[in-house]
Amino acid sequence: MRKPYVQRQRADWWLRNPAYRRYMLREATALPLLFYTLLLMSGLYQFTRGEAAFLGWLELLRNPWLLALHGVALAAALFHAVTWIALVPKILVIDTDRLRVSPTVVKRLHQVGAVVCNVGLLLLVLLLVGGGR
Amino acid sequence: MRRSHEPIAWSLFGAGGMLLAFIGPGLVLATALLPWLAAHDPVATHAAVGALLAHPLGKLLVLACVVLPLFHTLHRIYHSLHDLHLRAPRRLMQLLCYGGATLLSGVTAWWLLLI
Amino acid sequence: MTETVTVRVQRYRPEEDQEPWAQSFEVPYSEDLSILDALNQIKDQQDPTLSHRWSCRMAICGSCGVMINGEPRLACKTFLRDYRGKDALEVRALDNFPIERDLVSDISGFIDHLETVQPWLIRSDEQPVSAGAYRQTPEQMQRYAAFSQCINCGLCYAACPQFGRDPAFLGPAALTLAQRYNLDSRDEGASQRMNWLNAEAGVWSCTFVGYCSQVCPKDVDPAAAINQGKVASDINYAVNLFNILRGKDDA
């Protein structure tokens, strides 16, 4: 007699294995990054309303809650960057007869590129906005 | 088998993920420090942002920094809600996530054109 | 007195049980005893009604996949010594598959998915046997070699929450095999396989959890294969869209 027992996935499946928890944490980086993007949008909106409104938005950024959002978003962005670039060489395969780049090199190039771009952007903002001090 | 339209969502998700990896942390840190950096001369900061937004390339850059992260994050949230067994019609969730990202992108583009 | 280890083994007897339950056995410990050896010891010396699958004892037949302390593993490639000092050693049937009896899973859904992707060389013109083998260079072989190491043990399906959520998802091994043939210079069947890859139940159910690659006993890296399949499907989608815009039929 056959009577297979069908195992149904529980809604809390991801809590029961460290690999799944790490996956969910990776996916969860989207939440603070979405709120951060909305904050950027609000800055753009205030800019369209004129100088006073934009300066008000600048002052609003000192709000402790928004600073906390920045903190969480920074952690999320860093975790995202590390996990994202770790997966790039698995997807971006450069292996043709004319050009072959090893996965390790693909990963290193992305890591170096990400550090250069992130630090470069930060320095640019420091120079352009804080430069007059 | 019916072809999935996921490639559209996945391409935007991928572009957003790459953008966020390359400038996400730097951008977040920059805006976190912005009120203090701008404190000595906020008007000059307004002018600097204005100069960026006046240039077509600047507009495009800002558009990319908003639109791609929107699609990236809402794509992840859409799939995470499915992972968490959220009981909601699929079409409705797609409308909310991808429709929302499209709408917010349109609004952003509109604001950029106003400047 | 010899040291013993307590092994909690999942039991499910369809004649009597409504759901699986755990039974504890004491097994004499030794450094070189695998979990499969322990299960065989239990079946031979303690309870002949215990059902589990095994064959080669050397990680090539892919029959003895079970959950060991919550991780999909080959029982023959996992040893009692790896769990020394741990609170418990628990052996269950593979996750995500129906349980036929005790540790025996019904993997027919997975086997069907394997067949779906047509995992063999497809040629538009079969050349006669007298013409000899289809030739390829070592470099051409290297492109798919890692993806061809699969032993169909099903551990990646037990590791995949998307397959657990929806058994219609073709899943890690089948999609890897599709990618393996699509990358093979001798094969001409990619366009047929793309019809399956392009579907929701094809590559697009994958969210790159990546646990399949972690548990694979042969380092096949199915997550990489599937996501390379996504790139291929992405390009296929764009080409198709382009063709529709030019007035050609849906390819």
Short mmCIF file of C-alpha atoms in Angstrom, two decimals:
data_model
loop_
_atom_site.label_atom_id
_atom_site.label_comp_id
_atom_site.label_asym_id
_atom_site.label_seq_id
_atom_site.Cartn_x
_atom_site.Cartn_y
_atom_site.Cartn_z
CA MET A 1 0.00 0.00 0.00
CA ARG A 2 1.33 3.41 -0.95
CA LYS A 3 0.54 6.38 1.25
CA PRO A 4 3.34 8.89 0.78
CA TYR A 5 3.59 11.53 3.48
CA VAL A 6 3.68 14.92 1.75
CA GLN A 7 5.95 17.40 3.50
CA ARG A 8 4.54 20.89 3.25
CA GLN A 9 6.83 23.87 3.58
CA ARG A 10 6.15 25.86 6.73
CA ALA A 11 5.99 29.65 6.60
CA ASP A 12 8.92 29.78 9.05
CA TRP A 13 11.16 27.51 6.93
CA TRP A 14 13.84 30.19 6.70
CA LEU A 15 14.35 30.34 10.48
CA ARG A 16 15.56 26.78 10.71
CA ASN A 17 18.83 26.88 8.82
CA PRO A 18 21.70 29.41 9.01
CA ALA A 19 22.03 29.44 5.20
CA TYR A 20 18.37 30.41 4.87
CA ARG A 21 18.65 33.09 7.57
CA ARG A 22 21.58 34.62 5.74
CA TYR A 23 19.58 34.56 2.50
CA MET A 24 16.64 36.30 4.16
CA LEU A 25 18.97 38.89 5.68
CA ARG A 26 20.38 39.53 2.18
CA GLU A 27 16.87 39.98 0.79
CA ALA A 28 15.91 42.17 3.76
CA THR A 29 18.55 44.73 2.77
CA ALA A 30 15.93 45.84 0.24
CA LEU A 31 13.71 47.35 2.96
CA PRO A 32 16.04 50.06 4.36
CA LEU A 33 17.38 50.69 0.85
CA LEU A 34 13.82 51.29 -0.40
CA PHE A 35 13.14 53.76 2.45
CA TYR A 36 16.43 55.45 1.72
CA THR A 37 15.50 55.79 -1.97
CA LEU A 38 12.17 57.35 -0.94
CA LEU A 39 14.14 59.79 1.23
CA LEU A 40 16.24 60.73 -1.81
CA MET A 41 13.02 61.24 -3.76
CA SER A 42 11.69 63.54 -1.05
CA GLY A 43 14.88 65.61 -1.33
CA LEU A 44 14.39 65.90 -5.07
CA TYR A 45 10.76 66.91 -4.54
CA GLN A 46 11.76 69.61 -2.03
CA PHE A 47 14.32 70.86 -4.53
CA THR A 48 11.60 71.36 -7.14
CA ARG A 49 9.71 73.51 -4.59
CA GLY A 50 12.55 75.99 -4.28
CA GLU A 51 15.59 76.85 -2.19
CA ALA A 52 13.84 77.29 1.17
CA ALA A 53 12.11 73.92 0.90
CA PHE A 54 15.39 72.21 -0.02
CA LEU A 55 17.24 73.83 2.88
CA GLY A 56 14.42 72.63 5.13
CA TRP A 57 15.00 69.09 3.84
CA LEU A 58 18.72 69.43 4.57
CA GLU A 59 17.89 70.37 8.17
CA LEU A 60 15.41 67.50 8.38
CA LEU A 61 18.28 65.08 7.69
CA ARG A 62 19.60 65.86 11.20
CA ASN A 63 16.52 64.16 12.61
CA PRO A 64 17.67 61.22 14.78
CA TRP A 65 15.19 58.87 13.11
CA LEU A 66 16.54 59.72 9.69
CA LEU A 67 20.10 59.33 10.98
CA ALA A 68 19.10 55.90 12.26
CA LEU A 69 17.66 55.12 8.81
CA HIS A 70 20.97 56.19 7.31
CA GLY A 71 22.80 53.88 9.72
CA VAL A 72 20.66 50.88 8.87
CA ALA A 73 20.76 51.72 5.15
CA LEU A 74 24.55 51.96 5.28
CA ALA A 75 24.82 48.53 6.90
CA ALA A 76 22.33 47.16 4.35
CA ALA A 77 24.21 48.72 1.43
CA LEU A 78 27.51 47.26 2.64
CA PHE A 79 26.03 43.78 3.20
CA HIS A 80 24.33 44.01 -0.18
CA ALA A 81 27.56 45.05 -1.90
CA VAL A 82 29.55 42.19 -0.36
CA THR A 83 26.94 39.49 -1.06
CA TRP A 84 26.17 40.86 -4.54
CA ILE A 85 29.74 40.93 -5.74
CA ALA A 86 30.35 37.45 -4.30
CA LEU A 87 27.69 36.15 -6.73
CA VAL A 88 28.76 38.16 -9.80
CA PRO A 89 31.42 35.68 -11.02
CA LYS A 90 28.84 32.88 -10.95
CA ILE A 91 26.64 34.78 -13.41
CA LEU A 92 29.16 36.78 -15.43
CA VAL A 93 31.18 34.05 -17.11
CA ILE A 94 33.82 35.30 -19.53
CA ASP A 95 34.98 32.17 -21.30
CA THR A 96 35.26 32.41 -25.07
CA ASP A 97 37.94 31.27 -27.46
CA ARG A 98 39.26 34.83 -27.69
CA LEU A 99 38.89 35.99 -24.09
CA ARG A 100 38.95 34.07 -20.85
CA VAL A 101 38.85 35.72 -17.42
CA SER A 102 38.89 33.55 -14.31
CA PRO A 103 36.03 33.92 -11.81
CA THR A 104 38.48 35.08 -9.14
CA VAL A 105 39.68 37.91 -11.37
CA VAL A 106 36.08 38.88 -12.22
CA LYS A 107 35.33 39.08 -8.50
CA ARG A 108 38.49 41.05 -7.63
CA LEU A 109 37.83 43.55 -10.43
CA HIS A 110 34.31 44.13 -9.13
CA GLN A 111 35.54 44.48 -5.56
CA VAL A 112 38.19 47.02 -6.54
CA GLY A 113 35.69 48.83 -8.78
CA ALA A 114 33.11 49.04 -5.98
CA VAL A 115 35.63 50.40 -3.47
CA VAL A 116 36.94 52.98 -5.97
CA CYS A 117 33.43 54.12 -6.97
CA ASN A 118 32.08 54.32 -3.41
CA VAL A 119 35.11 56.15 -2.02
CA GLY A 120 35.28 58.31 -5.13
CA LEU A 121 31.65 59.38 -4.80
CA LEU A 122 32.10 60.18 -1.11
CA LEU A 123 35.26 62.22 -1.80
CA LEU A 124 33.49 64.07 -4.61
CA VAL A 125 30.64 65.07 -2.31
CA LEU A 126 33.08 66.06 0.47
CA LEU A 127 35.02 68.19 -2.02
CA LEU A 128 32.03 69.85 -3.72
CA VAL A 129 29.89 70.46 -0.63
CA GLY A 130 32.36 70.64 2.23
CA GLY A 131 35.23 72.03 0.16
CA GLY A 132 34.58 75.70 0.87
CA ARG A 133 35.19 75.29 4.59
CA MET B 1 5.25 26.42 -21.66
CA ARG B 2 4.30 30.05 -21.31
CA ARG B 3 7.13 32.52 -21.42
CA SER B 4 7.64 34.41 -18.15
CA HIS B 5 7.96 38.20 -18.23
CA GLU B 6 10.35 38.03 -15.30
CA PRO B 7 13.33 39.02 -17.56
CA ILE B 8 12.13 42.65 -17.52
CA ALA B 9 11.97 42.71 -13.71
CA TRP B 10 15.21 40.76 -13.37
CA SER B 11 17.16 43.06 -15.71
CA LEU B 12 16.10 46.13 -13.76
CA PHE B 13 16.76 44.30 -10.48
CA GLY B 14 20.23 43.37 -11.71
CA ALA B 15 21.07 46.87 -12.87
CA GLY B 16 19.87 48.29 -9.55
CA GLY B 17 21.84 45.71 -7.59
CA MET B 18 25.02 46.52 -9.48
CA LEU B 19 24.47 50.27 -9.01
CA LEU B 20 23.80 49.86 -5.28
CA ALA B 21 26.92 47.72 -4.85
CA PHE B 22 29.09 50.28 -6.63
CA ILE B 23 27.75 53.52 -5.12
CA GLY B 24 25.18 52.55 -2.45
CA PRO B 25 27.38 52.74 0.66
CA GLY B 26 29.14 55.91 -0.55
CA LEU B 27 25.85 57.62 -1.38
CA VAL B 28 24.23 56.73 1.95
CA LEU B 29 27.28 57.97 3.88
CA ALA B 30 27.31 61.17 1.81
CA THR B 31 23.69 62.10 2.51
CA ALA B 32 24.10 61.14 6.17
CA LEU B 33 26.90 63.72 6.45
CA LEU B 34 25.23 66.24 4.13
CA PRO B 35 23.60 68.59 6.73
CA TRP B 36 26.92 68.95 8.56
CA LEU B 37 28.97 69.34 5.38
CA ALA B 38 26.54 71.98 4.13
CA ALA B 39 26.20 73.77 7.48
CA HIS B 40 28.73 76.52 6.74
CA ASP B 41 27.03 77.51 3.48
CA PRO B 42 23.71 75.74 2.77
CA VAL B 43 22.91 78.09 -0.13
CA ALA B 44 26.08 77.00 -1.95
CA THR B 45 25.03 73.37 -1.44
CA HIS B 46 21.65 74.19 -2.98
CA ALA B 47 23.47 75.77 -5.90
CA ALA B 48 25.76 72.75 -6.31
CA VAL B 49 22.78 70.38 -6.36
CA GLY B 50 21.11 72.78 -8.78
CA ALA B 51 24.10 72.67 -11.11
CA LEU B 52 23.99 68.86 -11.07
CA LEU B 53 20.26 68.78 -11.80
CA ALA B 54 20.49 71.44 -14.50
CA HIS B 55 22.71 69.25 -16.64
CA PRO B 56 21.01 66.52 -18.70
CA LEU B 57 23.67 64.01 -17.67
CA GLY B 58 23.15 64.98 -14.02
CA LYS B 59 19.42 64.42 -14.41
CA LEU B 60 20.06 61.02 -15.96
CA LEU B 61 22.44 60.08 -13.14
CA VAL B 62 19.92 61.06 -10.44
CA LEU B 63 17.15 59.28 -12.33
CA ALA B 64 19.23 56.10 -12.41
CA CYS B 65 20.04 56.44 -8.69
CA VAL B 66 16.32 56.49 -7.91
CA VAL B 67 14.70 54.29 -10.55
CA LEU B 68 17.11 51.34 -10.47
CA PRO B 69 17.14 51.01 -6.65
CA LEU B 70 13.33 51.26 -6.68
CA PHE B 71 13.04 48.32 -9.05
CA HIS B 72 15.84 46.45 -7.28
CA THR B 73 14.33 46.73 -3.81
CA LEU B 74 10.70 46.21 -4.79
CA HIS B 75 11.67 43.12 -6.84
CA ARG B 76 13.36 41.64 -3.77
CA ILE B 77 10.43 42.58 -1.55
CA TYR B 78 7.97 41.00 -3.99
CA HIS B 79 9.85 37.68 -3.92
CA SER B 80 10.45 37.84 -0.16
CA LEU B 81 6.74 38.23 0.51
CA HIS B 82 6.19 35.10 -1.58
CA ASP B 83 8.95 33.36 0.42
CA LEU B 84 7.20 34.38 3.65
CA HIS B 85 3.98 32.70 2.42
CA LEU B 86 2.07 35.96 2.26
CA ARG B 87 -1.47 35.05 1.28
CA ALA B 88 -2.28 37.64 -1.34
CA PRO B 89 -3.21 37.41 -5.00
CA ARG B 90 -0.07 37.28 -7.15
CA ARG B 91 -1.35 39.84 -9.63
CA LEU B 92 -2.14 42.29 -6.84
CA MET B 93 1.37 41.95 -5.37
CA GLN B 94 2.88 42.42 -8.84
CA LEU B 95 0.74 45.51 -9.35
CA LEU B 96 1.77 46.95 -5.98
CA CYS B 97 5.50 46.22 -6.32
CA TYR B 98 6.27 46.70 -10.01
CA GLY B 99 3.40 49.14 -10.59
CA GLY B 100 4.56 51.11 -7.55
CA ALA B 101 8.14 51.19 -8.82
CA THR B 102 6.96 52.34 -12.25
CA LEU B 103 4.74 55.04 -10.77
CA LEU B 104 7.46 56.38 -8.47
CA SER B 105 9.92 56.32 -11.38
CA GLY B 106 7.51 58.34 -13.49
CA VAL B 107 7.06 60.88 -10.71
CA THR B 108 10.84 61.18 -10.32
CA ALA B 109 11.29 61.72 -14.05
CA TRP B 110 8.56 64.37 -13.95
CA TRP B 111 10.25 66.24 -11.07
CA LEU B 112 13.57 66.12 -12.91
CA LEU B 113 11.94 67.59 -16.02
CA LEU B 114 10.46 70.41 -13.93
CA ILE B 115 13.92 71.56 -12.85
CA MET C 1 32.57 -1.02 27.43
CA THR C 2 32.44 0.50 23.95
CA GLU C 3 31.33 4.07 23.41
CA THR C 4 27.90 4.40 21.78
CA VAL C 5 26.16 7.22 19.95
CA THR C 6 22.45 7.95 20.01
CA VAL C 7 21.00 8.32 16.54
CA ARG C 8 17.45 9.62 16.21
CA VAL C 9 16.02 8.14 13.04
CA GLN C 10 12.82 9.31 11.43
CA ARG C 11 10.25 6.56 11.00
CA TYR C 12 7.18 6.59 8.81
CA ARG C 13 5.26 3.38 8.22
CA PRO C 14 2.42 4.15 5.82
CA GLU C 15 0.38 1.16 7.09
CA GLU C 16 0.22 2.44 10.67
CA ASP C 17 1.45 6.03 10.89
CA GLN C 18 -0.35 9.25 10.07
CA GLU C 19 2.87 11.23 10.22
CA PRO C 20 6.60 10.65 10.73
CA TRP C 21 8.05 10.21 14.21
CA ALA C 22 11.55 9.78 15.62
CA GLN C 23 13.03 6.58 17.06
CA SER C 24 16.31 6.52 18.97
CA PHE C 25 18.96 3.87 18.46
CA GLU C 26 22.30 3.30 20.18
CA VAL C 27 25.11 2.63 17.73
CA PRO C 28 28.65 1.63 18.72
CA TYR C 29 30.95 4.53 17.90
CA SER C 30 34.01 4.23 15.74
CA GLU C 31 36.11 6.84 13.95
CA ASP C 32 35.47 5.46 10.48
CA LEU C 33 31.76 4.74 10.81
CA SER C 34 29.64 6.65 8.30
CA ILE C 35 25.99 7.52 8.89
CA LEU C 36 25.17 4.94 6.23
CA ASP C 37 27.16 2.32 8.17
CA ALA C 38 25.22 3.32 11.28
CA LEU C 39 21.88 2.94 9.46
CA ASN C 40 22.96 -0.45 8.11
CA GLN C 41 24.05 -1.47 11.63
CA ILE C 42 20.61 -0.54 12.94
CA LYS C 43 18.82 -2.41 10.17
CA ASP C 44 21.03 -5.52 10.44
CA GLN C 45 21.38 -5.75 14.24
CA GLN C 46 18.49 -3.86 15.79
CA ASP C 47 15.41 -3.28 13.65
CA PRO C 48 15.09 -4.99 10.26
CA THR C 49 11.95 -2.97 9.47
CA LEU C 50 13.97 0.25 8.98
CA SER C 51 13.89 1.32 5.32
CA HIS C 52 16.59 3.39 3.68
CA ARG C 53 18.19 3.53 0.23
CA TRP C 54 21.82 2.91 -0.52
CA SER C 55 24.03 1.25 -3.07
CA CYS C 56 27.62 2.21 -3.79
CA ARG C 57 28.86 3.46 -0.37
CA MET C 58 31.23 5.83 -2.18
CA ALA C 59 29.29 8.95 -3.13
CA ILE C 60 28.69 8.08 -6.75
CA CYS C 61 25.29 6.38 -6.94
CA GLY C 62 23.42 9.22 -5.22
CA SER C 63 20.95 6.92 -3.46
CA CYS C 64 21.60 7.62 0.23
CA GLY C 65 20.63 11.30 0.47
CA VAL C 66 19.03 12.14 3.83
CA MET C 67 18.70 15.12 6.15
CA ILE C 68 21.36 14.91 8.86
CA ASN C 69 20.77 17.43 11.63
CA GLY C 70 18.70 19.45 9.19
CA GLU C 71 21.24 19.46 6.33
CA PRO C 72 20.83 17.48 3.10
CA ARG C 73 23.78 15.08 2.97
CA LEU C 74 24.87 11.77 1.52
CA ALA C 75 24.80 9.28 4.43
CA CYS C 76 27.86 7.50 3.00
CA LYS C 77 29.91 10.70 2.87
CA THR C 78 29.04 11.85 6.39
CA PHE C 79 30.63 10.33 9.48
CA LEU C 80 29.66 9.84 13.11
CA ARG C 81 32.88 11.60 14.09
CA ASP C 82 31.61 14.82 12.44
CA TYR C 83 28.87 14.95 15.10
CA ARG C 84 30.94 13.99 18.13
CA GLY C 85 30.21 16.29 21.02
CA LYS C 86 27.00 17.56 19.38
CA ASP C 87 23.83 17.29 21.46
CA ALA C 88 21.99 15.17 18.96
CA LEU C 89 22.33 13.27 15.74
CA GLU C 90 19.08 13.22 13.83
CA VAL C 91 18.51 11.52 10.49
CA ARG C 92 15.37 12.33 8.48
CA ALA C 93 14.13 11.74 4.95
CA LEU C 94 15.05 14.47 2.45
CA ASP C 95 13.08 17.70 2.75
CA ASN C 96 10.62 18.75 0.03
CA PHE C 97 9.95 15.22 -1.29
CA PRO C 98 7.03 13.01 -0.29
CA ILE C 99 8.15 10.35 2.22
CA GLU C 100 7.46 6.85 0.95
CA ARG C 101 8.61 5.04 4.09
CA ASP C 102 11.08 5.91 6.87
CA LEU C 103 14.07 7.46 5.08
CA VAL C 104 12.91 6.57 1.58
CA SER C 105 11.76 9.57 -0.46
CA ASP C 106 9.60 9.61 -3.56
CA ILE C 107 11.83 11.52 -5.97
CA SER C 108 9.75 10.82 -9.10
CA GLY C 109 8.86 14.53 -9.42
CA PHE C 110 12.55 15.33 -9.67
CA ILE C 111 13.15 12.56 -12.21
CA ASP C 112 10.29 13.89 -14.35
CA HIS C 113 11.88 17.35 -14.27
CA LEU C 114 15.19 15.85 -15.43
CA GLU C 115 13.48 14.32 -18.46
CA THR C 116 11.68 17.57 -19.24
CA VAL C 117 14.89 19.41 -20.15
CA GLN C 118 15.90 16.72 -22.68
CA PRO C 119 19.32 16.02 -21.15
CA TRP C 120 20.95 14.44 -24.17
CA LEU C 121 22.69 15.68 -27.31
CA ILE C 122 20.11 17.03 -29.72
CA ARG C 123 21.25 17.35 -33.33
CA SER C 124 19.37 18.80 -36.26
CA ASP C 125 21.13 16.21 -38.42
CA GLU C 126 22.20 13.03 -36.65
CA GLN C 127 25.38 11.84 -38.28
CA PRO C 128 25.67 8.09 -38.86
CA VAL C 129 27.64 6.03 -36.37
CA SER C 130 30.14 5.25 -39.13
CA ALA C 131 31.07 8.96 -39.21
CA GLY C 132 32.56 8.58 -35.74
CA ALA C 133 32.08 10.59 -32.57
CA TYR C 134 31.10 14.26 -32.44
CA ARG C 135 34.39 15.92 -31.65
CA GLN C 136 35.17 18.84 -29.36
CA THR C 137 38.30 20.44 -27.93
CA PRO C 138 39.28 20.15 -24.25
CA GLU C 139 38.48 23.86 -23.89
CA GLN C 140 34.97 23.30 -25.25
CA MET C 141 34.48 20.43 -22.83
CA GLN C 142 35.74 22.51 -19.92
CA ARG C 143 32.84 24.94 -20.37
CA TYR C 144 30.27 22.44 -19.13
CA ALA C 145 32.47 19.86 -17.35
CA ALA C 146 31.60 20.97 -13.81
CA PHE C 147 27.85 20.96 -14.59
CA SER C 148 28.08 17.38 -15.86
CA GLN C 149 29.25 15.93 -12.53
CA CYS C 150 25.71 15.60 -11.13
CA ILE C 151 24.83 12.20 -9.61
CA ASN C 152 21.07 12.89 -9.30
CA CYS C 153 21.09 12.50 -5.52
CA GLY C 154 18.43 15.17 -5.06
CA LEU C 155 20.21 16.97 -2.20
CA CYS C 156 19.87 20.27 -4.06
CA TYR C 157 16.08 19.77 -4.26
CA ALA C 158 15.96 19.16 -0.52
CA ALA C 159 17.99 22.36 -0.11
CA CYS C 160 15.82 24.48 -2.40
CA PRO C 161 13.02 26.43 -0.67
CA GLN C 162 11.52 27.39 -4.04
CA PHE C 163 11.10 23.71 -4.96
CA GLY C 164 9.68 23.18 -1.47
CA ARG C 165 7.22 25.98 -2.11
CA ASP C 166 6.25 24.81 -5.60
CA PRO C 167 7.15 21.28 -6.79
CA ALA C 168 6.43 22.38 -10.38
CA PHE C 169 9.71 24.34 -10.31
CA LEU C 170 12.13 22.37 -12.51
CA GLY C 171 14.71 22.86 -9.78
CA PRO C 172 18.51 22.93 -9.44
CA ALA C 173 19.69 19.63 -10.99
CA ALA C 174 17.35 19.68 -14.01
CA LEU C 175 18.15 23.31 -14.86
CA THR C 176 21.86 22.62 -14.39
CA LEU C 177 21.62 19.71 -16.78
CA ALA C 178 19.80 21.93 -19.29
CA GLN C 179 22.61 24.46 -19.01
CA ARG C 180 25.18 21.67 -19.30
CA TYR C 181 23.77 20.60 -22.70
CA ASN C 182 23.17 24.17 -23.86
CA LEU C 183 26.88 24.84 -23.24
CA ASP C 184 27.96 21.71 -25.10
CA SER C 185 29.47 22.58 -28.49
CA ARG C 186 28.13 19.29 -29.94
CA ASP C 187 24.53 20.08 -28.99
CA GLU C 188 21.99 21.91 -31.16
CA GLY C 189 18.95 21.66 -28.88
CA ALA C 190 19.24 24.92 -26.92
CA SER C 191 16.22 26.49 -28.61
CA GLN C 192 14.01 23.56 -27.54
CA ARG C 193 15.27 23.68 -23.96
CA MET C 194 14.86 27.46 -23.79
CA ASN C 195 11.08 26.99 -23.98
CA TRP C 196 11.29 25.33 -20.55
CA LEU C 197 13.94 27.62 -19.12
CA ASN C 198 11.96 30.72 -20.12
CA ALA C 199 8.89 29.64 -18.15
CA GLU C 200 7.96 30.64 -14.64
CA ALA C 201 8.68 27.06 -13.51
CA GLY C 202 12.02 27.25 -15.34
CA VAL C 203 14.89 29.48 -14.27
CA TRP C 204 12.55 32.26 -13.11
CA SER C 205 11.40 30.52 -9.94
CA CYS C 206 14.97 30.67 -8.62
CA THR C 207 15.83 33.50 -6.20
CA PHE C 208 19.51 32.55 -5.84
CA VAL C 209 19.28 31.25 -2.29
CA GLY C 210 22.47 29.39 -3.17
CA TYR C 211 22.05 26.60 -0.60
CA CYS C 212 21.82 24.02 -3.42
CA SER C 213 25.43 24.74 -4.33
CA GLN C 214 26.49 24.56 -0.69
CA VAL C 215 25.08 21.06 -0.17
CA CYS C 216 26.06 19.54 -3.53
CA PRO C 217 28.41 16.59 -2.79
CA LYS C 218 29.97 16.93 -6.25
CA ASP C 219 30.59 20.72 -6.27
CA VAL C 220 28.38 21.09 -9.33
CA ASP C 221 27.25 24.62 -8.33
CA PRO C 222 23.66 24.46 -9.61
CA ALA C 223 22.94 28.03 -8.44
CA ALA C 224 25.57 29.30 -10.88
CA ALA C 225 24.16 27.16 -13.71
CA ILE C 226 20.59 28.39 -13.12
CA ASN C 227 21.62 32.02 -12.98
CA GLN C 228 23.66 31.66 -16.16
CA GLY C 229 20.45 30.21 -17.54
CA LYS C 230 18.68 33.39 -16.45
CA VAL C 231 21.14 35.44 -18.51
CA ALA C 232 20.46 33.17 -21.50
CA SER C 233 16.69 33.46 -20.95
CA ASP C 234 17.02 37.24 -20.59
CA ILE C 235 18.79 37.48 -23.96
CA ASN C 236 16.24 35.08 -25.46
CA TYR C 237 13.44 37.34 -24.19
CA ALA C 238 15.02 40.43 -25.73
CA VAL C 239 15.60 38.70 -29.08
CA ASN C 240 12.02 37.46 -29.09
CA LEU C 241 10.71 40.95 -28.30
CA PHE C 242 12.83 42.35 -31.12
CA ASN C 243 11.43 39.73 -33.51
CA ILE C 244 7.85 40.54 -32.50
CA LEU C 245 8.51 44.24 -33.08
CA ARG C 246 9.82 43.37 -36.53
CA GLY C 247 6.61 41.51 -37.23
CA LYS C 248 7.99 38.01 -36.90
CA ASP C 249 6.19 35.31 -34.95
CA ASP C 250 6.93 34.51 -31.32
CA ALA C 251 9.98 32.26 -31.59
#
